[in-house]
Short mmCIF file of C-alpha atoms in Angstrom, two decimals:
data_model
loop_
_atom_site.label_atom_id
_atom_site.label_comp_id
_atom_site.label_asym_id
_atom_site.label_seq_id
_atom_site.Cartn_x
_atom_site.Cartn_y
_atom_site.Cartn_z
CA MET A 19 20.02 31.01 7.47
CA PRO A 20 16.90 30.70 9.27
CA SER A 21 15.90 27.59 11.66
CA LEU A 22 13.92 24.76 10.16
CA GLU A 23 10.25 24.53 11.39
CA SER A 24 8.34 21.35 11.56
CA TYR A 25 6.42 20.80 8.42
CA HIS A 26 3.21 22.55 7.98
CA LYS A 27 1.12 22.93 4.75
CA ASP A 28 1.67 26.96 4.88
CA LEU A 29 5.50 26.69 4.59
CA ASP A 30 6.84 27.48 1.33
CA TYR A 31 9.33 24.56 1.63
CA SER A 32 9.12 20.64 2.67
CA TYR A 33 11.49 18.00 3.54
CA ALA A 34 12.55 14.60 1.69
CA PRO A 35 13.38 12.16 4.51
CA GLY A 36 15.32 9.61 3.88
CA ILE A 37 18.75 8.77 1.32
CA PHE A 38 16.77 7.51 -1.65
CA PRO A 39 14.21 10.41 -1.79
CA ALA A 40 16.94 12.86 -0.93
CA MET A 41 18.92 11.84 -3.71
CA GLU A 42 16.06 11.79 -6.01
CA ALA A 43 15.16 15.61 -5.38
CA LEU A 44 19.02 16.34 -5.85
CA LYS A 45 18.82 14.36 -9.24
CA LYS A 46 16.02 15.61 -10.39
CA ARG A 47 15.00 18.74 -8.95
CA PRO A 48 18.37 20.28 -7.85
CA GLU A 49 17.22 24.05 -8.43
CA THR A 50 14.40 23.30 -5.59
CA VAL A 51 16.81 22.10 -3.03
CA ARG A 52 17.85 24.47 -0.36
CA ARG A 53 20.16 22.19 1.82
CA ILE A 54 20.69 18.50 2.39
CA LEU A 55 20.70 17.69 6.21
CA ILE A 56 22.43 14.54 7.48
CA SER A 57 22.67 12.54 11.00
CA SER A 58 25.92 12.54 12.52
CA ARG A 59 25.51 8.78 13.25
CA SER A 60 25.50 8.45 9.13
CA GLU A 61 29.28 8.86 8.38
CA GLU A 62 29.83 5.48 7.50
CA SER A 63 26.71 5.09 5.26
CA GLU A 64 28.05 4.85 1.60
CA GLY A 65 24.62 6.31 0.45
CA VAL A 66 24.84 9.29 2.76
CA LYS A 67 28.60 9.99 0.91
CA THR A 68 26.98 9.63 -2.56
CA LEU A 69 24.38 12.24 -1.17
CA ILE A 70 27.17 14.60 -0.20
CA ALA A 71 29.41 14.39 -2.89
CA LEU A 72 26.17 15.10 -5.25
CA ALA A 73 25.25 18.00 -3.10
CA GLU A 74 29.06 19.50 -3.52
CA GLU A 75 29.06 19.00 -7.54
CA LYS A 76 25.60 20.98 -7.38
CA GLY A 77 26.82 23.54 -4.90
CA ILE A 78 24.16 22.84 -2.35
CA ARG A 79 24.99 23.20 1.18
CA VAL A 80 25.21 20.37 3.79
CA GLU A 81 24.83 20.49 7.13
CA THR A 82 24.58 17.94 10.37
CA ALA A 83 21.22 18.48 12.18
CA ASP A 84 20.48 15.34 14.09
CA ARG A 85 17.58 16.70 16.12
CA ALA A 86 15.55 18.40 13.12
CA LEU A 87 15.95 14.85 10.99
CA SER A 88 14.12 12.92 14.08
CA ARG A 89 11.54 15.69 14.37
CA ILE A 90 11.23 15.82 10.44
CA SER A 91 11.12 12.20 10.01
CA GLY A 92 9.17 11.36 13.25
CA LYS A 93 12.11 8.33 13.29
CA GLU A 94 15.30 7.89 15.34
CA ASN A 95 17.13 6.39 12.34
CA CYS A 96 16.56 8.66 9.57
CA PHE A 97 19.87 9.53 8.09
CA ALA A 98 19.79 12.36 5.59
CA ALA A 99 16.64 14.57 4.40
CA ALA A 100 16.30 17.33 1.49
CA VAL A 101 15.26 20.61 2.36
CA PHE A 102 13.18 21.73 -0.89
CA GLU A 103 11.09 24.72 -2.06
CA LYS A 104 7.50 23.32 -3.15
CA ARG A 105 6.71 24.41 -6.30
CA PRO A 106 3.44 23.67 -8.28
CA SER A 107 3.74 22.44 -11.87
CA VAL A 108 1.77 23.05 -14.83
CA LEU A 109 0.35 20.07 -16.21
CA LYS A 110 0.73 18.65 -19.64
CA GLN A 111 -2.28 19.15 -21.99
CA ASP A 112 -1.74 16.14 -24.29
CA ALA A 113 -0.52 13.35 -21.51
CA ASP A 114 -2.63 11.14 -19.61
CA HIS A 115 -3.51 12.42 -15.93
CA ILE A 116 -4.05 10.69 -12.91
CA VAL A 117 -6.56 12.57 -10.43
CA LEU A 118 -6.62 11.88 -7.07
CA HIS A 119 -9.93 12.77 -5.69
CA HIS A 120 -9.91 13.70 -1.76
CA THR A 121 -7.20 11.10 -1.06
CA SER A 122 -6.65 11.14 2.73
CA ASP A 123 -3.70 8.90 3.84
CA PHE A 124 -0.10 10.09 3.15
CA GLY A 125 1.22 6.55 2.45
CA ASN A 126 -1.29 6.23 -0.05
CA LEU A 127 -0.91 9.30 -1.73
CA GLY A 128 2.76 8.55 -1.63
CA THR A 129 2.71 4.87 -3.04
CA ILE A 130 0.10 6.27 -6.29
CA LEU A 131 2.81 8.79 -6.90
CA ARG A 132 5.61 6.15 -6.78
CA THR A 133 3.22 3.71 -9.07
CA ALA A 134 2.24 6.70 -11.22
CA LEU A 135 6.18 7.25 -12.20
CA GLY A 136 6.69 3.32 -12.70
CA PHE A 137 3.82 3.24 -15.55
CA HIS A 138 4.96 6.76 -17.02
CA TYR A 139 2.17 8.68 -15.67
CA LEU A 140 3.59 11.90 -15.46
CA ASP A 141 0.84 14.31 -14.64
CA ILE A 142 -1.20 14.33 -11.19
CA ALA A 143 -4.14 16.30 -10.19
CA VAL A 144 -4.52 15.98 -6.46
CA ILE A 145 -8.06 17.55 -5.71
CA ARG A 146 -8.73 19.35 -2.24
CA PRO A 147 -9.32 18.28 0.76
CA ALA A 148 -6.81 15.70 0.45
CA ALA A 149 -3.71 14.63 2.09
CA ASP A 150 -0.70 17.19 1.54
CA PRO A 151 1.29 15.53 -1.34
CA TYR A 152 4.70 17.72 0.30
CA GLU A 153 3.97 16.07 3.67
CA PRO A 154 7.34 14.38 4.53
CA LYS A 155 5.72 11.25 5.12
CA ALA A 156 4.09 11.47 1.65
CA VAL A 157 7.46 12.53 0.03
CA ARG A 158 8.89 9.42 1.70
CA ALA A 159 6.30 6.97 0.67
CA SER A 160 6.72 8.26 -3.08
CA MET A 161 10.47 7.29 -2.90
CA GLY A 162 10.89 10.63 -4.13
CA ALA A 163 8.86 10.12 -7.21
CA LEU A 164 7.49 13.70 -6.59
CA PHE A 165 10.51 14.90 -7.94
CA SER A 166 10.33 13.31 -11.22
CA LEU A 167 6.47 14.30 -12.22
CA ARG A 168 4.06 17.63 -12.64
CA LEU A 169 1.91 17.51 -9.84
CA LYS A 170 -0.69 20.23 -9.25
CA GLU A 171 -3.31 20.96 -6.36
CA TYR A 172 -6.97 21.83 -7.25
CA GLU A 173 -9.71 23.21 -4.97
CA ASP A 174 -12.30 21.08 -6.49
CA PHE A 175 -12.79 18.82 -9.61
CA ASP A 176 -14.34 21.63 -11.66
CA ALA A 177 -11.35 23.74 -11.49
CA TYR A 178 -9.40 20.56 -12.96
CA ARG A 179 -12.29 20.12 -15.50
CA LYS A 180 -12.27 23.61 -16.60
CA GLU A 181 -8.36 23.45 -17.17
CA PHE A 182 -8.82 20.05 -19.24
CA PRO A 183 -12.38 19.81 -20.52
CA SER A 184 -11.55 17.38 -23.13
CA HIS A 185 -9.46 14.67 -21.38
CA ALA A 186 -11.56 10.96 -21.51
CA ALA A 187 -12.45 10.59 -18.05
CA TYR A 188 -12.41 7.40 -16.36
CA PRO A 189 -13.61 7.40 -12.88
CA PHE A 190 -12.81 4.24 -10.89
CA MET A 191 -16.08 3.24 -9.01
CA LEU A 192 -16.99 -0.04 -7.03
CA ASP A 193 -20.29 -0.12 -8.98
CA GLY A 194 -18.89 1.39 -12.22
CA ALA A 195 -20.61 0.11 -15.41
CA ARG A 196 -17.78 -1.07 -17.62
CA GLY A 197 -15.18 -3.84 -16.24
CA LEU A 198 -11.45 -2.72 -16.27
CA ASP A 199 -9.97 -5.08 -18.67
CA GLU A 200 -12.80 -4.26 -21.52
CA THR A 201 -12.28 -0.51 -20.91
CA ALA A 202 -8.45 -0.86 -20.95
CA LYS A 203 -8.74 -2.14 -24.35
CA GLU A 204 -10.47 0.93 -25.84
CA ILE A 205 -9.24 3.71 -24.00
CA LYS A 206 -9.43 7.08 -25.06
CA ARG A 207 -6.46 9.27 -25.16
CA PRO A 208 -5.63 11.73 -23.84
CA CYS A 209 -7.46 10.26 -20.58
CA CYS A 210 -7.49 10.87 -16.80
CA LEU A 211 -7.98 8.11 -14.38
CA ILE A 212 -10.00 9.26 -11.28
CA PHE A 213 -9.49 7.71 -7.98
CA GLY A 214 -11.92 8.79 -4.85
CA ASN A 215 -11.12 8.66 -1.34
CA GLU A 216 -10.10 5.62 0.65
CA GLY A 217 -13.48 5.23 2.68
CA ALA A 218 -15.99 6.99 0.70
CA GLY A 219 -14.94 6.39 -2.83
CA LEU A 220 -15.86 8.82 -5.69
CA PRO A 221 -19.46 10.43 -5.28
CA PRO A 222 -22.32 9.10 -7.22
CA GLU A 223 -22.66 12.01 -9.87
CA PHE A 224 -18.83 11.15 -11.30
CA ALA A 225 -20.40 8.31 -13.06
CA ARG A 226 -21.76 10.98 -15.53
CA ILE A 227 -18.77 12.57 -16.41
CA GLY A 228 -16.80 9.90 -18.01
CA GLN A 229 -17.05 5.99 -18.35
CA ALA A 230 -17.00 4.59 -14.75
CA VAL A 231 -14.71 1.81 -14.44
CA ARG A 232 -15.08 -1.28 -12.24
CA ILE A 233 -12.24 -3.48 -11.34
CA PRO A 234 -13.82 -6.55 -10.60
CA SER A 235 -13.21 -8.31 -7.25
CA SER A 236 -14.47 -10.83 -4.85
CA GLN A 237 -17.91 -9.81 -2.79
CA ASP A 238 -15.93 -11.03 0.23
CA ILE A 239 -13.84 -7.82 0.46
CA ASP A 240 -15.43 -4.66 1.01
CA SER A 241 -12.98 -2.77 -1.48
CA LEU A 242 -9.46 -2.99 -2.71
CA ASN A 243 -6.95 -0.34 -0.69
CA LEU A 244 -6.73 2.72 -2.78
CA ALA A 245 -3.11 2.58 -3.63
CA VAL A 246 -3.88 -0.94 -4.89
CA ALA A 247 -6.75 -0.19 -6.63
CA ALA A 248 -5.33 2.71 -8.48
CA ALA A 249 -2.00 0.59 -9.20
CA ILE A 250 -4.40 -2.12 -11.14
CA GLY A 251 -6.04 0.71 -13.28
CA MET A 252 -2.78 2.30 -14.03
CA TYR A 253 -0.81 -0.94 -15.08
CA GLN A 254 -3.95 -2.09 -17.06
CA CYS A 255 -4.64 1.17 -18.94
CA ARG A 256 -0.72 2.27 -19.41
CA ARG A 257 0.39 2.89 -22.96
CA MET B 14 -10.70 -14.70 32.86
CA PRO B 15 -6.92 -14.20 32.73
CA SER B 16 -5.94 -10.52 31.77
CA LEU B 17 -5.09 -9.63 28.24
CA GLU B 18 -1.36 -9.31 27.43
CA SER B 19 0.07 -6.82 25.01
CA TYR B 20 0.72 -9.20 21.64
CA HIS B 21 3.94 -10.84 21.22
CA LYS B 22 4.32 -13.84 18.81
CA ASP B 23 4.18 -16.27 21.19
CA LEU B 24 0.66 -15.72 22.32
CA ASP B 25 -1.69 -18.41 21.25
CA TYR B 26 -4.06 -15.40 20.67
CA SER B 27 -4.10 -12.20 18.96
CA TYR B 28 -6.51 -8.88 18.46
CA ALA B 29 -8.30 -7.70 15.37
CA PRO B 30 -8.57 -4.00 16.34
CA GLY B 31 -11.10 -2.12 14.40
CA ILE B 32 -15.14 -2.60 14.06
CA PHE B 33 -14.78 -4.13 10.58
CA PRO B 34 -12.02 -6.40 11.05
CA ALA B 35 -13.61 -7.81 14.60
CA MET B 36 -16.92 -8.29 12.84
CA GLU B 37 -14.85 -10.41 10.12
CA ALA B 38 -13.50 -12.48 12.84
CA LEU B 39 -17.23 -13.30 14.38
CA LYS B 40 -18.45 -13.59 10.99
CA LYS B 41 -16.10 -15.99 9.27
CA ARG B 42 -14.08 -17.90 12.68
CA PRO B 43 -16.92 -17.58 15.50
CA GLU B 44 -15.14 -20.68 16.99
CA THR B 45 -12.08 -18.73 17.44
CA VAL B 46 -13.24 -15.73 19.22
CA ARG B 47 -12.45 -15.41 22.54
CA ARG B 48 -14.19 -12.34 23.52
CA ILE B 49 -15.10 -8.92 22.08
CA LEU B 50 -13.62 -5.60 23.39
CA ILE B 51 -15.43 -2.56 23.01
CA SER B 52 -14.70 1.24 23.99
CA SER B 53 -16.82 3.14 26.57
CA ARG B 54 -16.77 5.97 23.72
CA SER B 55 -18.29 3.62 21.39
CA GLU B 56 -21.72 3.29 22.84
CA GLU B 57 -23.27 5.54 20.07
CA SER B 58 -21.57 3.76 17.36
CA GLU B 59 -23.78 1.56 14.92
CA GLY B 60 -21.17 -0.60 13.99
CA VAL B 61 -20.49 -1.63 17.87
CA LYS B 62 -24.03 -1.89 18.28
CA THR B 63 -24.11 -4.42 15.43
CA LEU B 64 -20.86 -6.22 16.63
CA ILE B 65 -22.47 -6.58 20.18
CA ALA B 66 -25.47 -7.81 18.67
CA LEU B 67 -23.59 -10.81 16.58
CA ALA B 68 -21.62 -11.68 19.68
CA GLU B 69 -24.27 -12.27 21.62
CA GLU B 70 -26.04 -14.37 18.76
CA LYS B 71 -22.79 -16.20 18.91
CA GLY B 72 -22.68 -16.66 22.62
CA ILE B 73 -19.13 -14.66 22.68
CA ARG B 74 -18.43 -12.21 25.79
CA VAL B 75 -18.44 -8.63 25.20
CA GLU B 76 -16.60 -6.43 27.68
CA THR B 77 -15.54 -2.66 27.96
CA ALA B 78 -11.84 -2.32 28.07
CA ASP B 79 -10.67 0.89 26.97
CA ARG B 80 -6.93 0.56 28.16
CA ALA B 81 -6.68 -2.76 26.51
CA LEU B 82 -7.85 -1.25 23.37
CA SER B 83 -5.61 1.72 23.14
CA ARG B 84 -2.99 -0.40 23.95
CA ILE B 85 -3.56 -3.33 21.15
CA SER B 86 -4.29 -0.71 18.61
CA GLY B 87 -1.88 1.79 19.40
CA LYS B 88 -4.49 4.37 18.89
CA GLU B 89 -6.67 6.42 21.00
CA ASN B 90 -10.02 5.85 18.91
CA CYS B 91 -10.30 2.29 18.84
CA PHE B 92 -13.72 1.54 19.38
CA ALA B 93 -13.50 -2.27 19.21
CA ALA B 94 -11.41 -5.57 18.68
CA ALA B 95 -12.01 -9.34 18.50
CA VAL B 96 -9.46 -11.30 20.86
CA PHE B 97 -9.16 -14.52 18.56
CA GLU B 98 -6.91 -17.77 18.99
CA LYS B 99 -4.17 -18.12 16.42
CA ARG B 100 -5.01 -21.30 14.40
CA PRO B 101 -2.81 -22.30 11.28
CA SER B 102 -4.36 -23.54 8.30
CA VAL B 103 -3.56 -26.52 5.77
CA LEU B 104 -3.54 -25.15 2.25
CA LYS B 105 -5.41 -26.77 -0.37
CA GLN B 106 -3.74 -28.81 -2.45
CA ASP B 107 -5.59 -27.81 -5.94
CA ALA B 108 -5.81 -24.44 -5.24
CA ASP B 109 -3.53 -21.45 -6.26
CA HIS B 110 -1.17 -20.35 -3.70
CA ILE B 111 0.13 -16.71 -2.78
CA VAL B 112 3.85 -17.30 -1.28
CA LEU B 113 5.31 -14.65 0.54
CA HIS B 114 8.99 -14.83 0.96
CA HIS B 115 10.54 -12.71 3.87
CA THR B 116 7.85 -10.06 3.58
CA SER B 117 9.29 -7.68 6.40
CA ASP B 118 5.95 -4.69 6.46
CA PHE B 119 2.79 -5.43 8.47
CA GLY B 120 1.11 -3.22 6.54
CA ASN B 121 2.30 -4.88 3.17
CA LEU B 122 1.57 -7.95 4.57
CA GLY B 123 -2.08 -7.23 5.74
CA THR B 124 -3.03 -5.40 2.13
CA ILE B 125 -1.71 -8.61 0.38
CA LEU B 126 -4.08 -10.68 2.33
CA ARG B 127 -6.93 -8.04 1.37
CA THR B 128 -5.68 -8.28 -2.28
CA ALA B 129 -5.33 -11.83 -2.01
CA LEU B 130 -9.10 -12.67 -0.94
CA GLY B 131 -10.15 -9.69 -3.58
CA PHE B 132 -9.19 -12.01 -6.42
CA HIS B 133 -10.00 -15.22 -4.81
CA TYR B 134 -6.54 -16.70 -3.88
CA LEU B 135 -7.30 -17.94 -0.50
CA ASP B 136 -4.17 -19.83 0.29
CA ILE B 137 -1.20 -17.93 1.50
CA ALA B 138 2.34 -19.10 2.52
CA VAL B 139 4.60 -16.80 4.38
CA ILE B 140 7.97 -17.77 4.62
CA ARG B 141 10.14 -17.15 7.42
CA PRO B 142 11.56 -14.87 8.47
CA ALA B 143 8.68 -12.37 7.83
CA ALA B 144 6.06 -9.96 9.48
CA ASP B 145 3.94 -12.23 11.88
CA PRO B 146 0.24 -12.10 10.17
CA TYR B 147 -1.48 -12.06 13.35
CA GLU B 148 0.33 -8.99 14.73
CA PRO B 149 -3.00 -6.59 15.37
CA LYS B 150 -1.03 -4.00 12.95
CA ALA B 151 -1.40 -6.58 9.68
CA VAL B 152 -4.85 -8.01 11.18
CA ARG B 153 -6.30 -4.55 10.57
CA ALA B 154 -4.33 -4.17 7.50
CA SER B 155 -5.97 -6.83 6.13
CA MET B 156 -9.18 -5.69 7.09
CA GLY B 157 -10.16 -8.96 8.53
CA ALA B 158 -9.36 -11.02 5.34
CA LEU B 159 -7.16 -13.24 7.27
CA PHE B 160 -10.54 -14.66 8.90
CA SER B 161 -11.31 -15.76 5.40
CA LEU B 162 -8.06 -17.36 4.09
CA ARG B 163 -6.05 -20.44 4.67
CA LEU B 164 -2.69 -19.15 6.05
CA LYS B 165 0.10 -21.29 6.65
CA GLU B 166 4.12 -20.18 8.05
CA TYR B 167 7.19 -22.47 7.14
CA GLU B 168 10.35 -22.06 8.22
CA ASP B 169 11.83 -21.95 4.73
CA PHE B 170 10.71 -22.07 1.29
CA ASP B 171 11.80 -25.67 1.06
CA ALA B 172 9.47 -26.91 3.57
CA TYR B 173 6.66 -24.91 1.63
CA ARG B 174 8.01 -26.84 -1.61
CA LYS B 175 8.14 -30.27 -0.08
CA GLU B 176 4.44 -29.90 0.84
CA PHE B 177 3.37 -28.54 -2.78
CA PRO B 178 6.14 -30.14 -5.05
CA SER B 179 4.06 -29.77 -8.43
CA HIS B 180 2.38 -26.39 -8.21
CA ALA B 181 3.60 -23.84 -11.27
CA ALA B 182 6.03 -21.73 -9.58
CA TYR B 183 6.28 -17.93 -10.64
CA PRO B 184 8.43 -16.05 -8.97
CA PHE B 185 8.14 -12.35 -9.48
CA MET B 186 11.97 -11.00 -9.74
CA LEU B 187 12.85 -7.35 -10.97
CA ASP B 188 14.66 -9.18 -13.72
CA GLY B 189 12.11 -12.07 -14.47
CA ALA B 190 12.83 -13.30 -17.92
CA ARG B 191 9.02 -12.98 -18.89
CA GLY B 192 6.79 -10.14 -18.82
CA LEU B 193 3.51 -10.45 -16.72
CA ASP B 194 1.14 -10.17 -19.80
CA GLU B 195 2.44 -12.97 -21.65
CA THR B 196 2.96 -15.28 -18.36
CA ALA B 197 -0.59 -14.74 -17.66
CA LYS B 198 -2.01 -15.59 -20.90
CA GLU B 199 -0.47 -19.10 -20.29
CA ILE B 200 -0.42 -19.50 -16.78
CA LYS B 201 -0.49 -23.27 -15.54
CA ARG B 202 -2.56 -24.44 -12.66
CA PRO B 203 -2.56 -24.90 -9.64
CA CYS B 204 0.03 -22.29 -9.39
CA CYS B 205 2.15 -20.70 -6.77
CA LEU B 206 2.92 -16.79 -7.14
CA ILE B 207 5.80 -15.85 -5.08
CA PHE B 208 6.86 -12.43 -4.03
CA GLY B 209 10.06 -11.41 -2.23
CA ASN B 210 11.03 -8.97 0.54
CA GLU B 211 10.39 -5.19 0.26
CA GLY B 212 14.06 -4.44 -0.15
CA ALA B 213 15.60 -6.90 -1.24
CA GLY B 214 13.24 -8.89 -3.51
CA LEU B 215 13.84 -12.68 -4.20
CA PRO B 216 17.13 -14.36 -4.09
CA PRO B 217 18.70 -15.02 -7.57
CA GLU B 218 18.27 -18.69 -7.25
CA PHE B 219 14.34 -18.59 -7.34
CA ALA B 220 14.52 -17.96 -11.00
CA ARG B 221 15.50 -21.74 -11.58
CA ILE B 222 12.64 -22.97 -9.66
CA GLY B 223 10.11 -21.74 -12.13
CA GLN B 224 9.09 -19.31 -14.61
CA ALA B 225 10.59 -15.96 -13.47
CA VAL B 226 8.04 -12.87 -14.01
CA ARG B 227 8.76 -9.16 -14.64
CA ILE B 228 5.97 -6.76 -14.28
CA PRO B 229 7.43 -4.11 -16.66
CA SER B 230 7.85 -0.57 -15.51
CA SER B 231 9.73 2.44 -16.05
CA GLN B 232 13.56 2.84 -15.15
CA ASP B 233 12.42 6.00 -13.25
CA ILE B 234 11.67 3.92 -10.21
CA ASP B 235 13.58 1.54 -8.16
CA SER B 236 10.95 -1.03 -7.99
CA LEU B 237 7.24 -0.96 -7.02
CA ASN B 238 6.03 -0.93 -3.82
CA LEU B 239 5.35 -5.00 -2.67
CA ALA B 240 1.65 -4.65 -1.97
CA VAL B 241 1.31 -3.01 -5.31
CA ALA B 242 3.33 -5.47 -7.26
CA ALA B 243 1.74 -8.26 -5.66
CA ALA B 244 -1.87 -7.09 -6.65
CA ILE B 245 -0.82 -6.26 -10.20
CA GLY B 246 0.62 -9.91 -10.33
CA MET B 247 -2.74 -11.42 -8.88
CA TYR B 248 -5.08 -9.57 -10.86
CA GLN B 249 -3.35 -10.20 -14.01
CA CYS B 250 -2.96 -14.09 -13.05
CA ARG B 251 -6.60 -14.35 -11.59
CA ARG B 252 -8.81 -17.03 -12.98
#
């Protein structure tokens, strides 16, 4: 079996570091899991035992790989990881979508995926340039939610919009014309909730593609954290 | 002037790394700012120029300190920081409070402070053991919100409760008896919204001290990220 490379975006596989994310990969997308890596110091861990048992049940190879684990995770105490194949999904036509436009932080991206799954948004469009959702740090921050979602990356917003021209669009903007609570009460479905970059937000022209939404907050802060704003929007607009 | 130590919790001062957090310290709590540190590579930065002008206006010393900045921030590209005195606040008796019980992650703690300020919760109780809210990483994640809040650390929850026995208590728990939306509609004030540790949540006995609240979410996730859960709770229960 070829040796494992440090993750970079051109690889056709990636890593889900951590027992919980690795378990999610095995449970939800076993057909994409090439192998399970475990730490030689993890033998007493109940979580790792469960992971090994599940891998064996699915016929997936388990190997001890201390150096690869610390390289992949950037941490000394990573007990396990799944090596999985990156496979783009097709978003569902009649479902609500979350559109992440130029998200730059892996942690925010992963946290948003976890929150999306928590509120039953299963279809995620990532508009490039953006943090790579398959980056191990993002997979870890998502707590493996990635393996339960349909996620597709697009070169630009137009490419997404061509595929889904009739989704009611709700761009979240600091100067959005309508408050979140009022918007949520009369939301049209299927919809796409669109969230911009951490620093720059969404470009002004997004106000024309749908109903721009504002989360009312104090003048004392510049803006909310992106993962926080997305969570509040998803919660309030959930079915 | 004595040399600057790397931050540790027994110091009576700390650092606000980043132009925006340092600016917040100068604007909101200038009496606590001992000096402003800037990077020799930041001379062209408009933000740093504004920071220097404001420090001069307030009579606060500015010095170039490249090594101290990279040590404090853990980053090579930190342009500025404020050195500020840690001063505990007294929480307001008739205001709503946010109670953070054993929060362990600096980033979550800082993000929660930023969100709290955004939704006008100005009084924060941190129940130890917990991440140190004055840790530079937490101050940075708060985007300087720390300097607009009243924050006090308590040795345990009882110490907080003795000071504020009559605040209506809303512990957020995965198995909380009441949903968030219903709770928010009839919330009693002044209230305290209580959020537990990232991994363990709140101990079960918290269900007896008030109305335990549940954020309805999918069985597909273990739990929401703490900063996300706190944000949704604060948003929904805001005045």
